[in-house]
XYZ file of C-alpha atoms in Angstrom:
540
model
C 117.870 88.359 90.059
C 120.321 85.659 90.191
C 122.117 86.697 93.356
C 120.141 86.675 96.281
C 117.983 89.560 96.695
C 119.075 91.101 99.938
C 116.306 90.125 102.481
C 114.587 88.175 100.411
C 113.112 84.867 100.351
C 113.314 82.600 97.003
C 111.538 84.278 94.363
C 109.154 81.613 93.230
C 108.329 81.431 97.592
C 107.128 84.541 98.002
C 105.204 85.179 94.323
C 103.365 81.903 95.175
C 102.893 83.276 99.029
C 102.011 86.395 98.588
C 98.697 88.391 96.841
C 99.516 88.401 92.745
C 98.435 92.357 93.130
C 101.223 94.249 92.230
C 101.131 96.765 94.904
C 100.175 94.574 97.556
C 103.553 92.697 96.755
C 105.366 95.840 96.798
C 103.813 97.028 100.147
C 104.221 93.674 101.429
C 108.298 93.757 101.008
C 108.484 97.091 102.265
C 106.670 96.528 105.085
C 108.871 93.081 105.809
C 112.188 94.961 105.017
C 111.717 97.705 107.242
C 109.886 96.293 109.940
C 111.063 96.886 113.989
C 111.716 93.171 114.309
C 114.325 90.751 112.945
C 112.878 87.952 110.383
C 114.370 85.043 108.535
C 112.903 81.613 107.155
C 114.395 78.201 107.690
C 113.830 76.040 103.974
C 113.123 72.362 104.983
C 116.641 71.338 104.505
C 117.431 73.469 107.117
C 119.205 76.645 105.110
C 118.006 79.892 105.428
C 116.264 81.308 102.647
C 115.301 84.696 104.162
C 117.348 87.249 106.008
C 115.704 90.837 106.200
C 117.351 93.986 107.014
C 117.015 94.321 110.772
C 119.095 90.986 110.694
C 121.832 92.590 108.983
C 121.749 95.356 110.798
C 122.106 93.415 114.487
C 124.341 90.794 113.106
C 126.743 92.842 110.849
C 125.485 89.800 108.213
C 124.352 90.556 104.697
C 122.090 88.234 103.232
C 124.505 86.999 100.697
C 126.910 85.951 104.074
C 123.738 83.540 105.229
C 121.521 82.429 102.833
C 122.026 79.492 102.110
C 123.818 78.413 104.698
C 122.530 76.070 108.242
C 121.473 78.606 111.042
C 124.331 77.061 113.129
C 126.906 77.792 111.150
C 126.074 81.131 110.752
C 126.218 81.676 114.607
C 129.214 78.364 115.374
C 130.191 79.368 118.802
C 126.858 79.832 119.726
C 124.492 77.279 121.764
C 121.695 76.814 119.840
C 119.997 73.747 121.368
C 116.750 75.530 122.475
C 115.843 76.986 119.289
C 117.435 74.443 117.247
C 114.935 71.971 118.585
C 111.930 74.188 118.374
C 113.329 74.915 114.607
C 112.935 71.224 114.046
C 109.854 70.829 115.735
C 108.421 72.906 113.420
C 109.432 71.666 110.240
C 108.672 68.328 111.126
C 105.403 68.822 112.662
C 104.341 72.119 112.234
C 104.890 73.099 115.562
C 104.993 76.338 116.085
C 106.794 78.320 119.691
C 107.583 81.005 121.768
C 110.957 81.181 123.198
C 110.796 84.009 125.900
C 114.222 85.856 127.292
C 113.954 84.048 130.488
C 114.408 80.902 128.278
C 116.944 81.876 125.662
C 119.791 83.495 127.402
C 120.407 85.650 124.569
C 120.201 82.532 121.731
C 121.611 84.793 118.849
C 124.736 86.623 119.312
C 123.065 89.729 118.017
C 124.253 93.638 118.509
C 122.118 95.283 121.264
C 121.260 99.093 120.825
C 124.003 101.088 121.232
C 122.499 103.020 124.460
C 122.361 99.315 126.006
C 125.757 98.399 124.893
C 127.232 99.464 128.408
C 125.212 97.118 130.181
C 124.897 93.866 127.687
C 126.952 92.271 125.856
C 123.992 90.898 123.306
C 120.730 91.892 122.661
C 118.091 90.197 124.823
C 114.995 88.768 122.606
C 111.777 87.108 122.331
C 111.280 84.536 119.431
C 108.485 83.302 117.762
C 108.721 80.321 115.892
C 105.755 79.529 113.434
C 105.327 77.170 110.280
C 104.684 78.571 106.956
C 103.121 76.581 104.357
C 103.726 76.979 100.693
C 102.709 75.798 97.381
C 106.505 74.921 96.260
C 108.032 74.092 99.397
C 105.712 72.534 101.295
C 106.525 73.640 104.951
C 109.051 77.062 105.867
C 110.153 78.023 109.388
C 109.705 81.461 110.286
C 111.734 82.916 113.094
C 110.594 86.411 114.156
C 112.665 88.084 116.970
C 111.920 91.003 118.624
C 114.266 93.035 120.734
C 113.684 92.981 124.025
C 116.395 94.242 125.918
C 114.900 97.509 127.114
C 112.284 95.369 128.889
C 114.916 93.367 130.741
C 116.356 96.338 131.537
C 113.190 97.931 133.075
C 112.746 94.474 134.649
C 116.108 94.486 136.465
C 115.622 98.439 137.291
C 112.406 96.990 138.798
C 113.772 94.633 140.461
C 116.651 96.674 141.684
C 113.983 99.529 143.328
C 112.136 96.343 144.478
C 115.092 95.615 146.291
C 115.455 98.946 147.491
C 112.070 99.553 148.761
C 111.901 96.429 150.483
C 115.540 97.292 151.952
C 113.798 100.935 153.180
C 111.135 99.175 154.850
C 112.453 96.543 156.920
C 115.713 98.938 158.119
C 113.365 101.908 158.550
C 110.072 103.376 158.266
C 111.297 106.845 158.748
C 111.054 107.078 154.522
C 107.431 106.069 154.599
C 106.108 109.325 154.183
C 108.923 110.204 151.088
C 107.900 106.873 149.273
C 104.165 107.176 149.219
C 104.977 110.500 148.058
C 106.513 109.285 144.671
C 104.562 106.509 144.591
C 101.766 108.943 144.357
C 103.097 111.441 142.170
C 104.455 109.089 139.282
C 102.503 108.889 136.246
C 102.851 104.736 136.090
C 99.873 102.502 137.972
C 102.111 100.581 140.028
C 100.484 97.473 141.992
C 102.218 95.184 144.600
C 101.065 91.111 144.132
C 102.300 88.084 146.470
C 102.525 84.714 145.482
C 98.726 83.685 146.904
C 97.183 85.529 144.269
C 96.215 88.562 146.267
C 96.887 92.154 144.858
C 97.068 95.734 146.173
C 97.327 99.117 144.258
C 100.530 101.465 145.623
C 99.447 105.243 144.126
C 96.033 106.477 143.214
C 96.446 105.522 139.235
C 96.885 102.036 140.395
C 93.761 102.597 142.209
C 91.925 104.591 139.922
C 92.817 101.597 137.242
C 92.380 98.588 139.717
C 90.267 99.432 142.562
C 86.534 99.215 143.089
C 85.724 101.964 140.494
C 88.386 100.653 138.168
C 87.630 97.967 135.392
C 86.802 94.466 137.342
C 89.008 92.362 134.724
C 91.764 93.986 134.826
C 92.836 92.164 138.288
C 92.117 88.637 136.545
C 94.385 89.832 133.604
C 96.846 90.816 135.846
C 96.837 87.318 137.543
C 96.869 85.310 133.972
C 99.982 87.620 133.413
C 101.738 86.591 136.643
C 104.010 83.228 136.625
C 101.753 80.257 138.215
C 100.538 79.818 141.119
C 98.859 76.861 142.939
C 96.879 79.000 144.773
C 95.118 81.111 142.304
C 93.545 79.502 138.853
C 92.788 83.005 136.417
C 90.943 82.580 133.367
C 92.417 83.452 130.178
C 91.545 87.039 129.357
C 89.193 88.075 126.306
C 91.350 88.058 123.110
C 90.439 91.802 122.679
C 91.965 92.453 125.410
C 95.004 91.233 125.516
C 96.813 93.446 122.412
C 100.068 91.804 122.284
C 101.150 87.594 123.185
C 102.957 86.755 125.621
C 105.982 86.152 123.231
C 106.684 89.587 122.445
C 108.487 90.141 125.580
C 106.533 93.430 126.334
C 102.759 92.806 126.693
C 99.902 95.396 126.025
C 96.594 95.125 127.770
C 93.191 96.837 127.426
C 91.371 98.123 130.307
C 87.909 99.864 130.689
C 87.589 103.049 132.918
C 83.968 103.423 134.989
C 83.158 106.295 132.036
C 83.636 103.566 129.537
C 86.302 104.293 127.634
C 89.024 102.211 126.626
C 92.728 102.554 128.043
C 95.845 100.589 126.234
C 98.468 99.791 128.746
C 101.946 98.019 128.756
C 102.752 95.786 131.269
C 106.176 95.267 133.186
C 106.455 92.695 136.201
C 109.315 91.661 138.313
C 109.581 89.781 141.932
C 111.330 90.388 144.791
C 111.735 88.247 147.917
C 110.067 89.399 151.493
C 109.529 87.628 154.244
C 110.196 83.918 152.864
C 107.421 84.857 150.325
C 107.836 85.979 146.369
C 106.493 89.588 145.487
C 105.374 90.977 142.162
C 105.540 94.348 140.898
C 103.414 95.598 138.636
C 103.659 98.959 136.617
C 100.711 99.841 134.506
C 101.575 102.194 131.617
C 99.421 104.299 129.642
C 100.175 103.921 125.946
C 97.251 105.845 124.503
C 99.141 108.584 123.290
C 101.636 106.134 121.019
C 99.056 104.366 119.855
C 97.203 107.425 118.620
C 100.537 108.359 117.152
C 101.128 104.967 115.544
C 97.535 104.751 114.067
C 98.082 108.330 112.825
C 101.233 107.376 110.750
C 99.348 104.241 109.528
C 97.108 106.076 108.048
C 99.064 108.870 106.855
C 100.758 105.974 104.791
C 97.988 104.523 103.731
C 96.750 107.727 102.229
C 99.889 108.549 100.503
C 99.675 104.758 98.764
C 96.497 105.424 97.819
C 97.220 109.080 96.351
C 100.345 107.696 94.363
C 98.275 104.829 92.933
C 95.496 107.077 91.650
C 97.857 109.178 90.448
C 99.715 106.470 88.240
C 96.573 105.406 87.010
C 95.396 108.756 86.062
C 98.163 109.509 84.115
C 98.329 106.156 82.192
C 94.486 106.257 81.883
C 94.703 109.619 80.750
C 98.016 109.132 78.109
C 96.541 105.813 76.965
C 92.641 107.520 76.222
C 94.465 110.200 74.143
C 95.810 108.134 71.660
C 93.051 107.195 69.771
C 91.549 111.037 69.002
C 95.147 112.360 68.617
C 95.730 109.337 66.012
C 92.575 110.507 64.081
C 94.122 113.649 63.863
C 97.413 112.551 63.079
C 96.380 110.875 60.297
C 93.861 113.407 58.062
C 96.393 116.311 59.084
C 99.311 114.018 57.067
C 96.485 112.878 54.599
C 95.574 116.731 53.975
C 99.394 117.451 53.512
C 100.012 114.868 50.995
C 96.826 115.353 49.180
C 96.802 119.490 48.880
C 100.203 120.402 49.765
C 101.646 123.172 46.954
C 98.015 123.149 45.680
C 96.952 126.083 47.954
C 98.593 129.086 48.576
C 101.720 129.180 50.808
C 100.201 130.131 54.248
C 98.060 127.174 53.417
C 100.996 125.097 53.298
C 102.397 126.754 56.202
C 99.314 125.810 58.175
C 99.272 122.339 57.044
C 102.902 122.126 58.307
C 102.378 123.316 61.641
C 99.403 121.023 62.018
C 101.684 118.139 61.116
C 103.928 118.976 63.591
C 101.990 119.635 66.267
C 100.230 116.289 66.295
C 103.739 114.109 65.990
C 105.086 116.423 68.939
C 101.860 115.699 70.614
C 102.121 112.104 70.091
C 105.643 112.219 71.586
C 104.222 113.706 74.410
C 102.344 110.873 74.766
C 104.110 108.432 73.907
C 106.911 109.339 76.536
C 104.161 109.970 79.135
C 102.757 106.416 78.665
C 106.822 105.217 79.241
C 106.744 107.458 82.475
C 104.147 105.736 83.845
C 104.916 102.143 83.135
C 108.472 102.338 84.789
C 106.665 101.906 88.221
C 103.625 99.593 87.099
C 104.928 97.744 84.364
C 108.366 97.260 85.818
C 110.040 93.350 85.386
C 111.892 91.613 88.166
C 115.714 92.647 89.171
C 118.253 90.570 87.896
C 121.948 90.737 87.813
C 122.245 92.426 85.102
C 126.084 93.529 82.994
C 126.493 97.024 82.659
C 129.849 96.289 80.614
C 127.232 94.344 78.294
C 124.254 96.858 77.942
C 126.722 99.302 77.032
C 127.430 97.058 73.849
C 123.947 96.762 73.172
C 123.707 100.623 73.758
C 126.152 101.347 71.033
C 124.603 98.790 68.687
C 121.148 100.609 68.849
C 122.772 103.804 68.304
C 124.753 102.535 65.273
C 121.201 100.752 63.731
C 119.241 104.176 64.216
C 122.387 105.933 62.734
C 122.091 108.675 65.265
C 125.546 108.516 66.554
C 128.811 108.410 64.076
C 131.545 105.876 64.949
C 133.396 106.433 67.965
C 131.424 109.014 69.483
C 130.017 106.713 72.308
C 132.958 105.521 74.493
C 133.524 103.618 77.375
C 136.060 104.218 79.745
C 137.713 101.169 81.409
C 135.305 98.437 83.105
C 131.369 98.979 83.837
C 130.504 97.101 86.780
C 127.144 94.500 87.703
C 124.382 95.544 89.269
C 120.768 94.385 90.109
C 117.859 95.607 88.596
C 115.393 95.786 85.431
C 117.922 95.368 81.962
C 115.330 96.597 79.695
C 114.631 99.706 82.299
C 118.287 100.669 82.834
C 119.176 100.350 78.915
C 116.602 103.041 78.444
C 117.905 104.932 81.117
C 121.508 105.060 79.617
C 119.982 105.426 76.259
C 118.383 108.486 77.300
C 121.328 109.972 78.737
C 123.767 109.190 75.686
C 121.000 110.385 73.701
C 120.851 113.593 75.689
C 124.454 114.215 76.002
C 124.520 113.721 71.710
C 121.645 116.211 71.231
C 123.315 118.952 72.895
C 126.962 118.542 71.706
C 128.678 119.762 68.238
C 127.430 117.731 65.685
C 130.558 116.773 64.115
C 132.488 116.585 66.993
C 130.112 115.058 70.133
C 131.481 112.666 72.447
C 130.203 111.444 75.297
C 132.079 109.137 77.936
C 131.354 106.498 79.850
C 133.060 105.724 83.348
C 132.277 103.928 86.492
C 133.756 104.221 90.003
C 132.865 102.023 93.083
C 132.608 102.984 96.543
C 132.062 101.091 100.009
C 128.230 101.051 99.475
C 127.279 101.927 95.557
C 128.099 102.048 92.346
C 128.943 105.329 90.790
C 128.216 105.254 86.695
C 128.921 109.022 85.180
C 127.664 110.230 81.317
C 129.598 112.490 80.329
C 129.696 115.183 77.601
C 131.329 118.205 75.590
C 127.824 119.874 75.045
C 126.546 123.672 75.704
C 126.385 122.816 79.560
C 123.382 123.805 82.242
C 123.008 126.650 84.147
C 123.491 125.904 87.895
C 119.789 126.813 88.725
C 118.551 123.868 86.370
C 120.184 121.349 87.593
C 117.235 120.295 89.528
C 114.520 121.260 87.386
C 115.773 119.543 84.119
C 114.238 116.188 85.947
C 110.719 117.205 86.183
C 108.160 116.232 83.733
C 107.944 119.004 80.430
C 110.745 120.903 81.643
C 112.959 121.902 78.791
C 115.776 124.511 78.801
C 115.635 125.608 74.523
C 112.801 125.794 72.301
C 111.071 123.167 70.206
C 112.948 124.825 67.396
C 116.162 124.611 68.859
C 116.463 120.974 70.045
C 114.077 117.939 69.813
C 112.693 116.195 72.562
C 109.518 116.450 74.813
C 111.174 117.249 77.736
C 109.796 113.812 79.502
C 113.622 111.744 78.503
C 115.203 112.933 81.899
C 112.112 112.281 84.269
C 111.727 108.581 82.986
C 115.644 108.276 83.772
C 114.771 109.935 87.516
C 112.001 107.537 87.992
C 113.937 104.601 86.567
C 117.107 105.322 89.243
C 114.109 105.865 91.800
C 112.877 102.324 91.316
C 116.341 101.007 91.681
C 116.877 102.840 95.120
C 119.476 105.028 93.641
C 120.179 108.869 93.205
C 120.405 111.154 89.892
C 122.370 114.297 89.801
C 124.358 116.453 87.259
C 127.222 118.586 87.516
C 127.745 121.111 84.596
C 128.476 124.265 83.600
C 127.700 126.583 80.231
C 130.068 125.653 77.722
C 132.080 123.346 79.403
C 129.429 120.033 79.311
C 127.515 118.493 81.987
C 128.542 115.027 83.404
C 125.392 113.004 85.309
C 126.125 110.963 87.894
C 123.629 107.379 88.550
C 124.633 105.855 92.247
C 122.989 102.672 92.178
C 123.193 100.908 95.908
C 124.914 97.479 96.030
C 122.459 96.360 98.527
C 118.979 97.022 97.600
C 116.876 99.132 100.178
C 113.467 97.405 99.866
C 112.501 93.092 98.842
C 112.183 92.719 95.537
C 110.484 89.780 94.217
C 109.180 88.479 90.751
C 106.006 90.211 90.810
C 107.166 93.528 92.270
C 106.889 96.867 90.838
């Protein structure tokens, strides 16, 4: 397209970056649009060049407000010096960093959740700064940020009860009994740690987990995890079993039970001060359940990818193996006709006919079958593209074919411009007219064409004076086959309004049709000024 493609990087970046598969491209911008943590890309000449949804969504931003544009003056009241440098760093030298919340301070002036909104004014976040190299553009800086706000939170909770429960103990020990009693009872592992590097379990779980029976490395990973010490030297944990860096602001360990199986558990620590000495406080989560849960969905999704891709490819494979019997047939049936035709008796003829016909309807069939399936695999990039000018071209191929009498198409004040696939959307409009034609009065068939804008889309209505649709078919009349009248009746394969319902699909809009018997029917396409989903030059 030639406006920037919301959360997108440059086109020619990410077709040389990413796999030249055309579903791999399309999963990949998916996956980057909707992902849980903000991303954007620093060009070498400092602009930003990438700016996906969760960035727009914390920073009330669109892309089109920042790319382009220096990452300071995006954010101008905003103290930048930390990141800035490591931003720098990494262009320069390929340097890449980890700027934690205890550094930043909040660097970007982004929105925190709204259930944290009481308690902080911007979101707290982790950011990881790492070099990308390209073909084209040698060296990009990629900035991912995750929000972690609800870990500071639960780190200043912690550090609040830490405060507490050292408060309860020095004042009185008459609440011993009450707080080994929740300590017990609460489903967390929760482990007390002084600054010389020694550590004791509080409840049983922490026991169970850390104790003699527990898994021996889990103390030493516990120790890496804690800030340093100069009495106590850890060795960096196993890579498999430490599940997320230090970075991300919430960090995921592995530990092994005595039975040998495998336990996932997030990490939160905080300090308190007792006795002249720094404390830590460690809670243990279990996170086996989520996990199960997120590896679930991951494969759900992967299973529903791989379904829809051997369904495309079933139905081209299937229209495109068809066409060479069905053209054999095609052409002896019309060879027979021409070459016998009033030389045998009339039901000969008759037969002939229907023969004839059968194999061009079947051919349709076909035909429109192999255009259903190519609108998602054979799809070309989005572009700006002029509505007010396709509808001139529109008119043009109706005048050429001569299947529309002057004046019958009109347009109704100014289309507007959206993004998407030209060729793709004049098919979709020509299908429509064409519809709205076929079921009006011959001599006196009109159908109009309007547009209306709202805060988020673009509205474009078709509208005719034809026999109307039932209120029950209104959602059937966009499935594959499904046709209201009888071959006899009206032509068509009943296939025109599912290609325009998988065309508006692919362009993230919606499809609908108001109408009633004898008064017309009038179908609305909403096409979404901001695209839902990355769309680069090899997608679709």
């Amino acid at each position: 397209m030639k406006k920037s493609t919301p959360s997108s990087l440059d086109h020619k970046t990410l077709s040389g970056s990413l796999d030249r598969s055309d579903k791999a491209a399309e999963l990949y911008a998916a996956l980057l649009d909707t992902a849980d943590t903000g991303s954007l890309a620093i060009a070498q000449d400092g602009a930003i060049c990438h700016w996906n949804r969760w960035m727009q969504n914390r920073s009330d931003l669109a892309p089109h407000q920042v790319l382009g544009k220096q990452l300071v003056d995006v954010f101008p009241e905003t103290r930048l010096g930390r990141v800035s440098q490591a931003i720098e760093d990494c262009l320069k030298f390929g340097m890449p960093a980890v700027i934690s919340p205890s550094l930043n301070q909040g660097a970007l002036p982004l929105k925190p959740l709204p259930q944290f909104a009481a308690s902080f004014d911007r979101m707290e976040q982790s950011i990881r700064i790492h070099p990308i190299k390209t073909s084209n553009n040698g060296t990009l800086c990629s900035l991912t940020i995750r929000d972690v706000t609800l870990a500071v939170q639960r780190d200043r909770l912690l550090r609040q009860q830490a405060a507490e429960l050292a408060d309860l103990v020095t004042q009185t020990r008459r609440s011993e009994g009450r707080t080994r009693a929740i300590l017990q009872n609460t489903i967390d592992a929760i482990l007390v740690a002084s600054d010389d590097g020694n550590i004791e379990p509080l409840n049983a779980r922490a026991q169970e987990l850390c104790g003699p029976e527990g898994d021996p490395e889990l103390r030493n990973i516990i120790r890496f995890l804690l800030p340093d010490s100069e009495h106590i030297t850890p060795s960096p944990p196993p890579k498999d079993r430490l599940l997320t860096d230090l970075g991300t602001g919430v960090i995921e360990v592995l530990a092994s039970t005595s039975s040998g199986r495998n336990i996932p558990l997030e990490v939160a620590i905080s300090h308190f001060s007792a006795d002249e000495r720094y404390h830590y406080i460690i809670t243990l989560r279990d996170i086996s359940q989520r996990k199960r849960h997120e590896m679930e969905i991951q494969r759900t999704m992967a299973e529903l990818e791989r379904s829809n891709s051997e369904l495309e490819q079933f139905a081209y494979a299937a229209s495109h193996d068809l066409q060479e019997p069905l053209r054999m047939v095609s052409s002896y049936t019309q060879l027979i006709a021409r070459r016998y035709e009033g030389q045998l008796d009339d039901t000969a003829d008759e037969f002939i006919h229907y023969a004839v016909d059968g194999t061009q309807r079947m051919q349709r069939m076909i035909d429109d079958l192999l255009t259903l399936s190519r609108v998602g695999r054979h799809g070309k990039p989005f572009h700006a593209v002029s509505l007010h000018a396709l509808f001139d071209a529109l008119v043009t191929n109706f005048k050429r074919a001569g299947s529309a009498p002057e004046g019958n198409i009109i347009r109704e004040g100014t289309l507007p411009t959206i993004t998407g696939d030209a060729s793709q959307l004049l098919l979709l409009f020509q299908n429509l007219v064409s519809n709205g034609l076929k079921y009006s009065d011959p001599e006196d068939g009109k159908v109009r064409v309007f547009a209306k804008e709202t805060a988020n889309s673009y509205r474009i209505f078709v509208a005719d004076n034809g026999i109307g649709i039932e209120e029950q078919y209104h959602e059937t009349i966009f499935e594959v086959f499904k046709r209201l009248h009888g071959y006899g009746d009206y032509a068509g394969t009943g296939i025109g309004l599912a290609i325009c319902k998988k065309i508006v699909d692919r362009h993230g809009g919606s499809l609908t049709v108001t109408s009633s018997p004898g008064e017309g029917s009038t179908f609305c396409v909403e096409f979404p000024k901001e695209l839902p989903i990355v769309v680069t030059q090899e997608s679709m």
